[in-house]
Coordinates of C-alpha atoms and ligand atoms in Angstrom, one line a residue:
X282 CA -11.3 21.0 -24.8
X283 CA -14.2 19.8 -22.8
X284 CA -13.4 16.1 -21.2
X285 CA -16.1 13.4 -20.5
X286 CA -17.0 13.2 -17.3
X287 CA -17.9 9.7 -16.4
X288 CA -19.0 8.3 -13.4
X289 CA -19.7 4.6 -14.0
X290 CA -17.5 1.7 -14.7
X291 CA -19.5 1.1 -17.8
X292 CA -19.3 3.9 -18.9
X293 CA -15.5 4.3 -18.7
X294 CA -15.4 0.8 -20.5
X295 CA -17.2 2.3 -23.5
X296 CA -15.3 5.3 -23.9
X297 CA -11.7 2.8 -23.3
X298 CA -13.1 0.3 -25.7
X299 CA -13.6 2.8 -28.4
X300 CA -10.4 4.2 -27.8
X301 CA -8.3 0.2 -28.2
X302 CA -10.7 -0.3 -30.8
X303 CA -8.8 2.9 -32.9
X304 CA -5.7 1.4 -31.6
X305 CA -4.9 4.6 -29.4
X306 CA -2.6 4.6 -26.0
X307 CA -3.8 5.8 -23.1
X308 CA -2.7 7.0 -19.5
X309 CA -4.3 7.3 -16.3
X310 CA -3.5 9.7 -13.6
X311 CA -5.1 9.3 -10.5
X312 CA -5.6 11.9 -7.9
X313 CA -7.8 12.8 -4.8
X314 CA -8.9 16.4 -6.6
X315 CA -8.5 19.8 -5.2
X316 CA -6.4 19.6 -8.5
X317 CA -3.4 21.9 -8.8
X318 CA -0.2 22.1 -11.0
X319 CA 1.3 18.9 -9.7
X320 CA -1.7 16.9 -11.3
X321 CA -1.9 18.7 -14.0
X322 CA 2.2 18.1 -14.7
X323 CA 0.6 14.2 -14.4
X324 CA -1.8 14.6 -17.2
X325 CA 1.0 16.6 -18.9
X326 CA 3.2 14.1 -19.3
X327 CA 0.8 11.3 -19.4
X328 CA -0.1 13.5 -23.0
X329 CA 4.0 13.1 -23.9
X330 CA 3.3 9.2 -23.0
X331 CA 0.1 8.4 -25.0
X332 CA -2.8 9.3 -27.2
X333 CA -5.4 10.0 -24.4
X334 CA -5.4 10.8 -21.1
X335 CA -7.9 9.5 -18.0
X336 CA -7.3 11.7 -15.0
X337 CA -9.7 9.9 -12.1
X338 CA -10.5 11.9 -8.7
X339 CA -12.1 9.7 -5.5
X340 CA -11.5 10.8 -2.2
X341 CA -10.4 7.2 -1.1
X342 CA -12.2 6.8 2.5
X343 CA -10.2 3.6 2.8
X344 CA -6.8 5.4 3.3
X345 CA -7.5 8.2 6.0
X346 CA -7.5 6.6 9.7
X347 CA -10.7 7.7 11.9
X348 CA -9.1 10.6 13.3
X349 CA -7.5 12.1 9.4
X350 CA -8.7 15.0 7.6
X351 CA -11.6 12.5 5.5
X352 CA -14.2 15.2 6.3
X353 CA -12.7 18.8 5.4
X354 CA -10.4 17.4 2.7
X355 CA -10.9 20.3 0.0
X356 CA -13.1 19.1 -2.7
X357 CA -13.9 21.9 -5.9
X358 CA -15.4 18.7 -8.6
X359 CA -16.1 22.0 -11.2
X360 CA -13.2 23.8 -10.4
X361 CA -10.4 20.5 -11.0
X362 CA -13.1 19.4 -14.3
X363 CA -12.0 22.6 -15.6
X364 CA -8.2 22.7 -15.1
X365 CA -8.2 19.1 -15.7
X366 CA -9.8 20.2 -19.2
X367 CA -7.6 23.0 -19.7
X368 CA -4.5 20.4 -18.9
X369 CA -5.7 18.6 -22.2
X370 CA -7.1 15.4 -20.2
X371 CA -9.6 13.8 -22.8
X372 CA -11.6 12.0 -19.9
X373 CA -12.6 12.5 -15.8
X374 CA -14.1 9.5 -14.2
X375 CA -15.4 10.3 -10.8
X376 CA -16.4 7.1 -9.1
X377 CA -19.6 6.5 -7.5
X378 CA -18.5 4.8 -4.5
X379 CA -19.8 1.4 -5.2
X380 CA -18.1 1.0 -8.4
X381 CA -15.1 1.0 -5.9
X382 CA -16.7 -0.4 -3.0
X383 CA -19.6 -2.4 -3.8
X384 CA -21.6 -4.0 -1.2
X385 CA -19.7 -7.1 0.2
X386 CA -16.3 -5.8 -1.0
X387 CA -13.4 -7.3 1.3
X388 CA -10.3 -7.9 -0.8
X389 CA -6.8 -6.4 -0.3
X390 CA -3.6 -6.9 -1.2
X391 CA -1.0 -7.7 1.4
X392 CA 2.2 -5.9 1.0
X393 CA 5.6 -5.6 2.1
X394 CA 9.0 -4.2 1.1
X395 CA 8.4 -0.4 0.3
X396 CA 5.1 -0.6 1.7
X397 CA 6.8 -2.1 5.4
X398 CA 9.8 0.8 5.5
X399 CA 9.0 2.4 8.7
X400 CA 8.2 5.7 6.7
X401 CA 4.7 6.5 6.2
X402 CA 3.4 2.9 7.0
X403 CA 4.9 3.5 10.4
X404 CA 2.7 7.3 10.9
X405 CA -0.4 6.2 9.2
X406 CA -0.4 2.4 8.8
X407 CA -3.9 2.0 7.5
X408 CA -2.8 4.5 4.2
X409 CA -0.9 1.9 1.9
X410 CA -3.6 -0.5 2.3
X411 CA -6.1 2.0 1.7
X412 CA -4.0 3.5 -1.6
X413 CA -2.8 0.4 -3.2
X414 CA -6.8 -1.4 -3.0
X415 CA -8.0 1.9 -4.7
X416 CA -5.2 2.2 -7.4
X417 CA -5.5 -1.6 -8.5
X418 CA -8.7 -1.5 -9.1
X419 CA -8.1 1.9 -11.0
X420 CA -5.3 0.1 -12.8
X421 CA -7.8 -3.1 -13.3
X422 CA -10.8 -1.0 -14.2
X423 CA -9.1 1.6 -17.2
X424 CA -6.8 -0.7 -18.4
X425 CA -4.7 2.1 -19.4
X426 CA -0.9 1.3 -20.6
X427 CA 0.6 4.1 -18.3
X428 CA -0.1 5.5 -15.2
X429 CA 1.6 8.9 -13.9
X430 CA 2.3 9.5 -9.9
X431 CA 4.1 12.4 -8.8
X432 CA 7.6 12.1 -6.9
X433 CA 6.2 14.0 -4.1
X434 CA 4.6 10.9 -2.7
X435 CA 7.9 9.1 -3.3
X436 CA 7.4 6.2 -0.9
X437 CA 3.5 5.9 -2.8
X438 CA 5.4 5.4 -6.3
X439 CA 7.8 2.8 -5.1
X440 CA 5.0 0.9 -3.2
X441 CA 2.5 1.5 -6.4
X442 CA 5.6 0.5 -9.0
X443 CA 6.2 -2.5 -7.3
X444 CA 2.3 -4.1 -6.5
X445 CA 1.7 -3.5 -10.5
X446 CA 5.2 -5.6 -11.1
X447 CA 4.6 -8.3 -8.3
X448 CA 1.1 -8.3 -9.4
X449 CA 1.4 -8.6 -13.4
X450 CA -1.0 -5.5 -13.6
X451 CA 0.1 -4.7 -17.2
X452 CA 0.7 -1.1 -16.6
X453 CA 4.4 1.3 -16.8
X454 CA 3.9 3.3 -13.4
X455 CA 5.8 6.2 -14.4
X456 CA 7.4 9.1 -11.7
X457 CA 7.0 12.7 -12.2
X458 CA 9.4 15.3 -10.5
X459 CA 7.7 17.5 -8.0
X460 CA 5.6 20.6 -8.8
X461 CA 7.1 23.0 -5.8
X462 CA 6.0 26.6 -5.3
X463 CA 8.8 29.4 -6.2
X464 CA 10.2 29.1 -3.0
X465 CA 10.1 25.4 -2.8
X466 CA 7.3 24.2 -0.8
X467 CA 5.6 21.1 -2.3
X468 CA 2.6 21.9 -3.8
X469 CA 0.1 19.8 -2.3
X470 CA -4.0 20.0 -1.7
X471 CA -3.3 19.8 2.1
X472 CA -1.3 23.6 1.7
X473 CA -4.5 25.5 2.3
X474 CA -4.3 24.0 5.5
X475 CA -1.3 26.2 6.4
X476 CA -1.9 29.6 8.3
X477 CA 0.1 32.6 6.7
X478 CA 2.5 31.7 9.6
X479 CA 2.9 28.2 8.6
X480 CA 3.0 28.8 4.9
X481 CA 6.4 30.4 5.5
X482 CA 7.9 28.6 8.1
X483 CA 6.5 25.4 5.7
X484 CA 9.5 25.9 3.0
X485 CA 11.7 24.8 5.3
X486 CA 11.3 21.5 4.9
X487 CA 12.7 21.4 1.2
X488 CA 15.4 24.1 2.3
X489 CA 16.7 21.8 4.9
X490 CA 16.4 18.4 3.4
X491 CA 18.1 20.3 0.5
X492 CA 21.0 21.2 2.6
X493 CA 21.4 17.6 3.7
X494 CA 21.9 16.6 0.0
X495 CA 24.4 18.9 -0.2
X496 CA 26.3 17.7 2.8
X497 CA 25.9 14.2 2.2
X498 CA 27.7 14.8 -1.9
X499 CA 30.2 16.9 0.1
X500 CA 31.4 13.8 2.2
X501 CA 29.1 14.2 5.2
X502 CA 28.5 11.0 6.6
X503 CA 24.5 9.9 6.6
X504 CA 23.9 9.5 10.2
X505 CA 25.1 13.3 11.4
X506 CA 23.2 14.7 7.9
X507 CA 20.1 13.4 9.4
X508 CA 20.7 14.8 13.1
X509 CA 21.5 18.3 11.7
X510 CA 18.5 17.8 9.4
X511 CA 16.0 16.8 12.4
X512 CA 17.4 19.1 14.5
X513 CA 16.8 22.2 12.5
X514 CA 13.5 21.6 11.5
X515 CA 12.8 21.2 15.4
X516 CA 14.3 24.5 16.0
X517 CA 12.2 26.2 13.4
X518 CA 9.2 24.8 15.0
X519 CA 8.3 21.4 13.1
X520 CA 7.1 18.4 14.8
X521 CA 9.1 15.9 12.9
X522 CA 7.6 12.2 12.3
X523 CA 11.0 11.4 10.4
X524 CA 14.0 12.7 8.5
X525 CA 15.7 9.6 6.8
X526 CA 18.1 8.6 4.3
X527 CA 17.3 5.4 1.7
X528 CA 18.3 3.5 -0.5
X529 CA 15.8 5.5 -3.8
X530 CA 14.6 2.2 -5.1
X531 CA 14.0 0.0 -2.2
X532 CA 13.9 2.5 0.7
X533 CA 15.6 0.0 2.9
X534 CA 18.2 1.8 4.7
X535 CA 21.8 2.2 3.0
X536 CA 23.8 -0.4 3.0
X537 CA 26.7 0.0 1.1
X538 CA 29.0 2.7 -1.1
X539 CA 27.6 4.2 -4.0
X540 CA 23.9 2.9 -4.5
X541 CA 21.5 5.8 -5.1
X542 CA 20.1 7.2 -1.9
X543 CA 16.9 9.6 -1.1
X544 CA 16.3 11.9 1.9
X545 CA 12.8 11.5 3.0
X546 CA 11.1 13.5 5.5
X547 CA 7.7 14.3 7.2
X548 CA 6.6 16.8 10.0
X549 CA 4.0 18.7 11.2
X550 CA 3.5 22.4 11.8
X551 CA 0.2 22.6 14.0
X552 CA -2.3 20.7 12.8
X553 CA -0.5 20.4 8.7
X554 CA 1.7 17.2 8.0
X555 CA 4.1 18.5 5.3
X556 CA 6.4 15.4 3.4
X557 CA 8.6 15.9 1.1
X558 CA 11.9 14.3 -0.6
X559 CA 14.6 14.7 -2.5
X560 CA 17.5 13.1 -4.6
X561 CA 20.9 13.0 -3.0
Ligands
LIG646 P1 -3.3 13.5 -4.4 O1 -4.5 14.0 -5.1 O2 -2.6 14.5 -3.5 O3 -3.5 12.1 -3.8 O4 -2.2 13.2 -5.5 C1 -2.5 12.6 -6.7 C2 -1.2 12.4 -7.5 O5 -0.6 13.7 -7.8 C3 -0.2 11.6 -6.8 O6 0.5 10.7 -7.7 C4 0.7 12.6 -6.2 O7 2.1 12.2 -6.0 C5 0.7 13.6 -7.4 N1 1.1 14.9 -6.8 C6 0.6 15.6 -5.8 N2 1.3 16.8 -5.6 C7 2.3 16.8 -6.5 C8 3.4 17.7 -6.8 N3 3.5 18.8 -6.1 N4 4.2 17.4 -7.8 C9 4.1 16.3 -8.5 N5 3.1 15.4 -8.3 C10 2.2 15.6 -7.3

């Protein structure tokens, strides 16, 4: 199936309208493009969820700092129409920039909580600010009943999940497991970045975070996890921004016996930042 490719607000709005007017559902997954089989497990799912699917693809300017990859982030607008199609996604809409940020535009959101855990917000502070402005007004602009973010940015969901609820956006942000390569690397548009090298040395990131699960269920304590965990992924060669154990819903740090934890972790090899996570 061919989707409609839309690039206009008004345009989306006459294709959603139609679609309320039937009395159909409909989901939106948002993405960035360079689309691989972690988006396409969005639209997937978001197909399980409702009657049509939106899949949307803007390169958000808003959440890469100055000195980010903004300018060689890989962009393929035929290429991720056609797997997007071939996913079964009934719609694309591609922004023009000003129907995101029209002239004047100076409204954010000010957030805290998951947003304000000393994870990503502490490595690239401008990107939450950057991610929830553009995903509101997606939220605002489809109206769509569901929206479908991938556990891969796990600290995104939980920020994303809880602006829609604080905010009364009347949407169900739903989470979708990780897509990983067969030797566990996240898949993730930034992997091209990777020299042959890298890409091998790269799966040790879910290896040893993996491990660390495994410890921690076998009585481990939390704190000598994480300094085994940080200190092999130094040996193999990774810069490491943070290895971390939270609390899975808040992503304050544990506090007690028994609530459910996740192991977060980010790190560079050369010029690639690699995140991933995992349930403990
Ligand atoms: P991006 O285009 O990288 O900004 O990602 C768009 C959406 O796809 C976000 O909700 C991501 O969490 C999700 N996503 C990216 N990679 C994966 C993956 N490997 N598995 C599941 N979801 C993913």
């Amino acid at each position: 199936m061919k989707p409609k490719l839309v690039r206009t607000l008004a345009a989306l709005c006459r294709e959603t309208a139609r679609w309320r007017a039937e009395g159909l559902r409909y989901a939106v997954a948002p993405t960035m493009g360079a689309i691989h089989s972690g988006h396409t497990e969005l639209v997937a799912e978001g197909l399980k969820r409702a009657d049509r699917v939106i899949a949307t693809i803007f390169i958000n300017p808003m959440q890469f700092a100055a000195h980010e990859d903004l300018g060689k982030y890989p962009r393929d607008e035929e290429g991720d129409v056609r797997k997007l199609g071939q996913a079964g996604c009934h719609m694309i809409y591609v922004p023009n920039p000003e129907e995101i940020y029209p002239e004047g535009f100076c409204t954010t959101v000010t957030l805290g909580g998951p947003a304000k855990a000393g994870l990503e917000d502490k490595f690239r502070p401008q990107f939450f600010d950057g991610v929830t402005t553009v995903v509101a007004k997606l939220f605002i602009q489809t109206g769509a009943d569901c929206a479908m973010f991938g556990e891969k940015d796990y600290q995104q969901l939980k920020v994303v999940t809880r602006m829609a609820k604080d905010l009364d956006i009347p949407i169900e942000v739903v989470g979708i497991p990780t897509v990983r390569e067969e030797d566990g690397l996240a898949k993730s548009s930034r992997n091209v970045y990777l020299s042959k090298p890298e890409r091998q040395q790269a799966l040790a990131i879910h290896s040893t975070i993996g491990h660390a699960a495994e410890r921690i269920r076998g009585g481990l304590d939390l704190q000598s996890a994480m300094t085994l965990a940080t200190r092999t992924l130094l040996a193999l060669g990774f810069r490491v921004d943070y290895v971390t154990v939270r609390n899975a819903e808040t992503l304050a740090p544990p506090q007690h016996r028994g609530e459910p934890l996740r192991i977060l972790a980010a790190a560079w090899l050369g010029k690639t930042r690699l995140i991933d996570n995992v349930g403990v």
